[in-house]
mmCIF file of C-alpha atoms and ligand atoms in Angstrom:
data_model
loop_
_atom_site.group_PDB
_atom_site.id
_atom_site.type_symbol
_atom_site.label_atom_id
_atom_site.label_comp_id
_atom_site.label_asym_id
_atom_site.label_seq_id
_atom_site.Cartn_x
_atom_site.Cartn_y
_atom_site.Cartn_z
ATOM 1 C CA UNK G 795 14.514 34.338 40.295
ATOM 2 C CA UNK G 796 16.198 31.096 39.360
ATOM 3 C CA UNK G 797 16.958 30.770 35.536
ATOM 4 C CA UNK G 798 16.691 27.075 33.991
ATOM 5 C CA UNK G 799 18.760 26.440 30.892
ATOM 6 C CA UNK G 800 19.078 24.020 28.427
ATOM 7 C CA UNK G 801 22.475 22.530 27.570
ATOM 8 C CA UNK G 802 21.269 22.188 23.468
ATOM 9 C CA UNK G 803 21.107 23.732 20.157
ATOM 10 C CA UNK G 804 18.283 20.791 19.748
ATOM 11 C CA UNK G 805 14.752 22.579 18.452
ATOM 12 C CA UNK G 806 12.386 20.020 19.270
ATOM 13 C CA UNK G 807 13.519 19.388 22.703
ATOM 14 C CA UNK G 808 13.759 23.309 23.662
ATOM 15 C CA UNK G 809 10.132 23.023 21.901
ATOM 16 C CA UNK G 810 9.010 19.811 24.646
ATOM 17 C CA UNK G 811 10.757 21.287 27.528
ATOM 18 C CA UNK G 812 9.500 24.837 26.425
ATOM 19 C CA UNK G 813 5.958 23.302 26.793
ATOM 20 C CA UNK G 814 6.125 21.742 30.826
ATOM 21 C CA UNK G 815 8.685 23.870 32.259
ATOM 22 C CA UNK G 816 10.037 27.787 32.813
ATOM 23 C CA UNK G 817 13.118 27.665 30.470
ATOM 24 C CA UNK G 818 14.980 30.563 30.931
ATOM 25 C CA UNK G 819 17.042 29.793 27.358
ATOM 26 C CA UNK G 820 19.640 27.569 26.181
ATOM 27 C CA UNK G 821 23.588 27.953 26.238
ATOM 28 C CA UNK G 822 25.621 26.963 23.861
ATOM 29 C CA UNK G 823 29.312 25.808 22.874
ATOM 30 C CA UNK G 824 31.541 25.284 19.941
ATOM 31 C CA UNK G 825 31.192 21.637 20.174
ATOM 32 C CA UNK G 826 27.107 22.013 20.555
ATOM 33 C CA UNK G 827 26.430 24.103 17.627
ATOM 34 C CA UNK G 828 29.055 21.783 15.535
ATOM 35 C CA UNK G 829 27.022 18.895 16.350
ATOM 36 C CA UNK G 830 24.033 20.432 15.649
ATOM 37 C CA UNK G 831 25.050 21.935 12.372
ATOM 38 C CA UNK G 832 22.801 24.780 12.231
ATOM 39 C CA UNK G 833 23.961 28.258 11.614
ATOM 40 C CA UNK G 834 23.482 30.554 14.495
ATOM 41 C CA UNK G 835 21.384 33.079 11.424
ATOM 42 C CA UNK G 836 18.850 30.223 11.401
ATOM 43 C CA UNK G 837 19.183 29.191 15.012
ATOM 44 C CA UNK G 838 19.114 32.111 16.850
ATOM 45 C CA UNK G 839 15.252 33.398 15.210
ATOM 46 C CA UNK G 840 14.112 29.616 15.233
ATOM 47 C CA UNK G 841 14.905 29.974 19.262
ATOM 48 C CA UNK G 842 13.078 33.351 19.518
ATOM 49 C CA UNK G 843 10.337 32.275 17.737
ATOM 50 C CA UNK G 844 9.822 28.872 20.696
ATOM 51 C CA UNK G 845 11.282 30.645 23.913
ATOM 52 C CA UNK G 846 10.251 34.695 23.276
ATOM 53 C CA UNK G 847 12.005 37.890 22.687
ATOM 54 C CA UNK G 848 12.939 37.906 26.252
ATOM 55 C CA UNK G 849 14.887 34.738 26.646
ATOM 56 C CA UNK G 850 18.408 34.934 26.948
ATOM 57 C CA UNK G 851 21.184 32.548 25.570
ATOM 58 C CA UNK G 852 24.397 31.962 25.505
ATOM 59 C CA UNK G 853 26.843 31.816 22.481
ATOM 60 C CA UNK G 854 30.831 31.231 23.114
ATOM 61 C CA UNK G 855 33.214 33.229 21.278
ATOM 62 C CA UNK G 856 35.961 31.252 18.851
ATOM 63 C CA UNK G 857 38.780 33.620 18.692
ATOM 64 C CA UNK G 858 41.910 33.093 20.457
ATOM 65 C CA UNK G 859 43.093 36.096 21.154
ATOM 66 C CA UNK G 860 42.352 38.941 23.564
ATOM 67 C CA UNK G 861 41.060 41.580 20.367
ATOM 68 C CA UNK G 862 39.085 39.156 18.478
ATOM 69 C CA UNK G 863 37.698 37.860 21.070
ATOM 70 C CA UNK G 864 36.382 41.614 22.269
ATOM 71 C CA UNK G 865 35.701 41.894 19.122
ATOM 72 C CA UNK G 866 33.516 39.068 18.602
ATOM 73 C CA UNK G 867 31.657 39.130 21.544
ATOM 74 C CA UNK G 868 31.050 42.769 20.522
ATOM 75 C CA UNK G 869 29.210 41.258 17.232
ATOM 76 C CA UNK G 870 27.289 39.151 18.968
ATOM 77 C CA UNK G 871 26.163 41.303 21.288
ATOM 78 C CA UNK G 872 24.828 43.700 18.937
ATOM 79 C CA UNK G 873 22.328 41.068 17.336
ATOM 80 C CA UNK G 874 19.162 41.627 17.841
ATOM 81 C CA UNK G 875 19.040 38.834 20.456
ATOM 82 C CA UNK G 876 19.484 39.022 24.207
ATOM 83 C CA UNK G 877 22.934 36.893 23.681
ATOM 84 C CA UNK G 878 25.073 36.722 26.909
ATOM 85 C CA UNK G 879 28.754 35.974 25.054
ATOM 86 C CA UNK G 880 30.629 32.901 26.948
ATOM 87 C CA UNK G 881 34.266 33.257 26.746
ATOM 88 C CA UNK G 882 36.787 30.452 28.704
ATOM 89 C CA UNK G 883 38.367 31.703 32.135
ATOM 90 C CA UNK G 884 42.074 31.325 30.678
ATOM 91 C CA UNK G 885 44.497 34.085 31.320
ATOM 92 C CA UNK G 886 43.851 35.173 28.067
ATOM 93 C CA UNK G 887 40.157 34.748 28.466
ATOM 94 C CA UNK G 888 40.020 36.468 31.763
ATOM 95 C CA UNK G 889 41.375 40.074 29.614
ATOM 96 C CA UNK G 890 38.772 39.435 27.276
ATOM 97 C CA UNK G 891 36.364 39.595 30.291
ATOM 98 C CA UNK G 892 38.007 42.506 32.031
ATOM 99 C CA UNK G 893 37.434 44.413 28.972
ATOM 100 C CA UNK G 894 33.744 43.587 28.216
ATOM 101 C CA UNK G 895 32.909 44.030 31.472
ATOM 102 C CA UNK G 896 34.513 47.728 31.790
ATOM 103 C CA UNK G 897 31.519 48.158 29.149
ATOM 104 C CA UNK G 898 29.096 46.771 31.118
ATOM 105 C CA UNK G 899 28.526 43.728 28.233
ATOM 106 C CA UNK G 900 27.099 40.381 29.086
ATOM 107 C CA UNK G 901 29.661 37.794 30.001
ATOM 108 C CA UNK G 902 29.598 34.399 31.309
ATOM 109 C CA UNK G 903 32.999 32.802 32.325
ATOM 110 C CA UNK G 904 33.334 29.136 31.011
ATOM 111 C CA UNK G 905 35.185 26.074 31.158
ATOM 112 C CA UNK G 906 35.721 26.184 35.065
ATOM 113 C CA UNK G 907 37.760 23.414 36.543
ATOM 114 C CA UNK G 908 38.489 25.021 39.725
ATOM 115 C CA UNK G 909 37.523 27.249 42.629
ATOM 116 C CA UNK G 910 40.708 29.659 41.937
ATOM 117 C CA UNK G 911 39.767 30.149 38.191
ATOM 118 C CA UNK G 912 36.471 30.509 39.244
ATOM 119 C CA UNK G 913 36.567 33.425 41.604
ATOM 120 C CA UNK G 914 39.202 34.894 39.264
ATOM 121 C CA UNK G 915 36.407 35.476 36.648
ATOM 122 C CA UNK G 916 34.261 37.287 39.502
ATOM 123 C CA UNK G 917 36.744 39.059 40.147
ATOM 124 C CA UNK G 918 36.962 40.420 36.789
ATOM 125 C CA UNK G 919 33.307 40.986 37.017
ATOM 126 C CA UNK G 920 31.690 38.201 34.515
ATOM 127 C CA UNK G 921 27.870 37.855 35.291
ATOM 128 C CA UNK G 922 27.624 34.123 35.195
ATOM 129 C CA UNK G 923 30.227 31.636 35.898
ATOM 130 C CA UNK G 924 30.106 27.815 34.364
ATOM 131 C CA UNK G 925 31.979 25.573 36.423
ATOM 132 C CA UNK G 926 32.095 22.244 34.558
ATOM 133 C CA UNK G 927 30.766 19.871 37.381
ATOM 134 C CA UNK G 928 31.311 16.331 35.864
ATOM 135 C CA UNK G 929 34.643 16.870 33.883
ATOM 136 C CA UNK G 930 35.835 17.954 37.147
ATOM 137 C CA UNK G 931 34.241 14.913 38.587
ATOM 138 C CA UNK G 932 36.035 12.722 35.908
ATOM 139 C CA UNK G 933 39.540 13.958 37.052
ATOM 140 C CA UNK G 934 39.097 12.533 39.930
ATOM 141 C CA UNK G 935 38.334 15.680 41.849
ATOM 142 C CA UNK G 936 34.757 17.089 43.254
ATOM 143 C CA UNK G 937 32.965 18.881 40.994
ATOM 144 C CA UNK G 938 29.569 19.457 43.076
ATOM 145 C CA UNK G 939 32.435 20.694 45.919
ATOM 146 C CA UNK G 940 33.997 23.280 43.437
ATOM 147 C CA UNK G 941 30.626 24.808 43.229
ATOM 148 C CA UNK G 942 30.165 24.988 46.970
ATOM 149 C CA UNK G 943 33.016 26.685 47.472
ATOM 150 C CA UNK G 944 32.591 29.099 44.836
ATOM 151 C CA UNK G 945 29.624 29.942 45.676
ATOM 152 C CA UNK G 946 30.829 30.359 49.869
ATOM 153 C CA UNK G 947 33.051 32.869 48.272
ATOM 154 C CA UNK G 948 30.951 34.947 46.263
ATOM 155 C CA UNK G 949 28.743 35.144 49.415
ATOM 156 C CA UNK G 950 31.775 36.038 51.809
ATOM 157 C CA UNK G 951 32.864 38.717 49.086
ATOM 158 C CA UNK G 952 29.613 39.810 48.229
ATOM 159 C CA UNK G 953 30.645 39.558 44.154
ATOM 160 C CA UNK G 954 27.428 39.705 41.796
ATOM 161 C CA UNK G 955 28.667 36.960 39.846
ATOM 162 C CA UNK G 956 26.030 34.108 39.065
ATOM 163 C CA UNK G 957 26.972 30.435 39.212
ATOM 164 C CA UNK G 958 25.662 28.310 36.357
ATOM 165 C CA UNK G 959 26.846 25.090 36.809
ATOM 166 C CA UNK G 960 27.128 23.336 33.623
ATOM 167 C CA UNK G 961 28.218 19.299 32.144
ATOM 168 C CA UNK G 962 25.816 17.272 34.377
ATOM 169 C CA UNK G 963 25.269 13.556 33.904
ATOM 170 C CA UNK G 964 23.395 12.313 36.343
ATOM 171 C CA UNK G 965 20.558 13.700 38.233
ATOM 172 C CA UNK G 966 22.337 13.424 41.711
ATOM 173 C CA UNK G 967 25.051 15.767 40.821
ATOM 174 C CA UNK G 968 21.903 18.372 39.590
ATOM 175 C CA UNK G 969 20.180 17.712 42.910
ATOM 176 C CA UNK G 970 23.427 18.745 44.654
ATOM 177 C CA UNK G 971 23.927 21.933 43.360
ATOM 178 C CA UNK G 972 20.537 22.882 43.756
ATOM 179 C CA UNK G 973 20.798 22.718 47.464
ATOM 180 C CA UNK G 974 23.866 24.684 47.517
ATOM 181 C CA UNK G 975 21.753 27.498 46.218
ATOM 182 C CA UNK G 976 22.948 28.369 42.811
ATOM 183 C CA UNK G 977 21.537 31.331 40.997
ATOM 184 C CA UNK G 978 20.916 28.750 37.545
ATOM 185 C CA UNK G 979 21.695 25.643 35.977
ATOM 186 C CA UNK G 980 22.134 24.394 32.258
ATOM 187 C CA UNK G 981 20.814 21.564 31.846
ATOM 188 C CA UNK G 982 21.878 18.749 28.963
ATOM 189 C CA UNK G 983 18.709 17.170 27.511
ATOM 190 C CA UNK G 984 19.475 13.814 28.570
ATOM 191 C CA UNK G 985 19.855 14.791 32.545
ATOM 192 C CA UNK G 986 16.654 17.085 32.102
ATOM 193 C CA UNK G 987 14.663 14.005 31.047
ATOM 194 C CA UNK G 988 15.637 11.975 34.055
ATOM 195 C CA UNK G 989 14.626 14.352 36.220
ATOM 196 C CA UNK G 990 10.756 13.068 35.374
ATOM 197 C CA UNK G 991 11.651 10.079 35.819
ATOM 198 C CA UNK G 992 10.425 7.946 38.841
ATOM 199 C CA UNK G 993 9.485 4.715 38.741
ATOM 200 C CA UNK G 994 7.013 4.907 40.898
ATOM 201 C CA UNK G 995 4.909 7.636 39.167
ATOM 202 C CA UNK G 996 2.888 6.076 36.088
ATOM 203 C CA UNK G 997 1.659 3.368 38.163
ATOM 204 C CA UNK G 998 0.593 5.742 40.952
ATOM 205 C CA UNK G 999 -1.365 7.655 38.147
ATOM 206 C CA UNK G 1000 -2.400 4.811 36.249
ATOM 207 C CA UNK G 1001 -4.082 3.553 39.108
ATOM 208 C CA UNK G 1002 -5.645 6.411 40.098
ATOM 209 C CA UNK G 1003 -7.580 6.052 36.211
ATOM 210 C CA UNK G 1004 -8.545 2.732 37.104
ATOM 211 C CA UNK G 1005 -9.879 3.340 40.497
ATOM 212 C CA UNK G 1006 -11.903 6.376 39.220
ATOM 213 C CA UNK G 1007 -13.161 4.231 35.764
ATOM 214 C CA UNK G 1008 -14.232 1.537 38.198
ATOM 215 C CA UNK G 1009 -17.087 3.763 39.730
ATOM 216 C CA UNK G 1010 -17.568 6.968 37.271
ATOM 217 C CA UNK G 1011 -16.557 5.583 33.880
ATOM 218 C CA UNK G 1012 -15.971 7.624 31.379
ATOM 219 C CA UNK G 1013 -16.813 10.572 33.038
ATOM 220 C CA UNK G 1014 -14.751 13.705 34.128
ATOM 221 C CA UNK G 1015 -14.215 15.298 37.310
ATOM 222 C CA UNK G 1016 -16.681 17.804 37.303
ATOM 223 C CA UNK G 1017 -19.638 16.138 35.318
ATOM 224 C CA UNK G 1018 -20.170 13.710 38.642
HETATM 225 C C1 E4P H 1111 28.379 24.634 29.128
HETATM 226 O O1 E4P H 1111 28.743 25.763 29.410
HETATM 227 C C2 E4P H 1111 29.386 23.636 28.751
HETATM 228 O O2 E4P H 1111 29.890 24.011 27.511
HETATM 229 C C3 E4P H 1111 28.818 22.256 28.698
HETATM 230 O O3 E4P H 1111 27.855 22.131 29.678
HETATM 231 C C4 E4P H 1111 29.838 21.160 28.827
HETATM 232 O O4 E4P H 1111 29.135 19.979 29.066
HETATM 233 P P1 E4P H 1111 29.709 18.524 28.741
HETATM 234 O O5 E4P H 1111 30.752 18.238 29.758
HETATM 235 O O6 E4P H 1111 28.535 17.623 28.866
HETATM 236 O O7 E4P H 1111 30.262 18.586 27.351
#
């Protein structure tokens, strides 16, 4: 089944989006939780306590190298949260994977900028992959086209891996990767909120109201 994310460490909105749509959990980086400034002891049962013991979200390791980051991922893993660790698809990254995954622990490969580094990380087995679709548009290069091909590949090669395509800022560049079939998406809060958006639709309901107050008043649907 398709799992929607949340690109935020933000309560309320996980609370508001919680409350209209199916949201899977939220991921997480360095840089997200910084901004936020909440520690992930108060964040992590805060989450539980709006999304349910069985969401699942995603926390990036900060070591740098290859044992701390096992290690680290290993501590996170053993909270009692379902945590999927995130560690980047460097060389050095890609060992941390290798060994997490001979355990069978949740990884997701981040900070993808290509199609090589991507299937690299499948390769080595990580259950998600997070190809970063508008940095890779900001270089100049296509990032919706980065997913398509990773995704041909783990097709052709018949790896498990998931894609979940992250850094979106418009709602075109969602759209697109939604058609190519990806297995999720994380979405930041500020693309998720366009993706109501229509110009066209409070009018059409407004007037709908109007029409129906016109002849029925104040009166609901089944009392006439
Ligand atoms: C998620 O895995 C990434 O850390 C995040 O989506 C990056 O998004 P940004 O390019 O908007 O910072």
């Amino acid at each position: 089944m398709f799992e929607l994310y949340l690109d935020t460490a933000d309560l309320a909105q996980v609370a508001r989006f919680n409350a209209c749509l199916p949201v899977h959990g939220i991921t997480t980086n360095p840089s997200i939780l910084a901004k936020s400034t909440q520690r992930l002891s108060q964040l992590l049962p805060a989450l539980t306590e709006i999304l349910g013991e069985h969401s699942q979200n995603f926390v990036q390791v900060i070591s740098e190298d290859v044992n701390a980051m096992v290690d680290e991922a290993e501590r996170l893993i053993e909270l009692p949260y379902n945590l999927v660790v995130k560690i980047p698809a460097t060389e050095i990254g890609l060992s941390a994977i290798k060994r997490l995954k001979a355990r069978n622990l949740p990884v997701l490969a981040t900070a993808i900028y290509s199609v090589q580094q991507g299937f690299l990380a499948a390769l080595c087995g990580a259950d998600y992959l997070a190809p970063y679709v508008n940095r890779i548009d900001t270089f100049g290069m296509d990032g919706v086209g980065v997913v398509a091909d990773l995704q041909l590949l783990l097709d052709k090669h018949h790896l498990p891996s998931k894609l979940l395509p992250a850094s979106f800022k418009n709602t075109q560049q969602v759209l697109d990767v939604l058609k190519l079939g990806v297995a999720s998406i994380t979405l930041p809060i500020e693309v998720a909120d366009q993706l109501f958006g229509h110009p066209a639709v409070n009018p059409a309901v407004q007037q709908f109201g109007l029409d129906w107050q016109s002849v029925f008043g104040n009166k609901l649907a089944y009392e006439v």
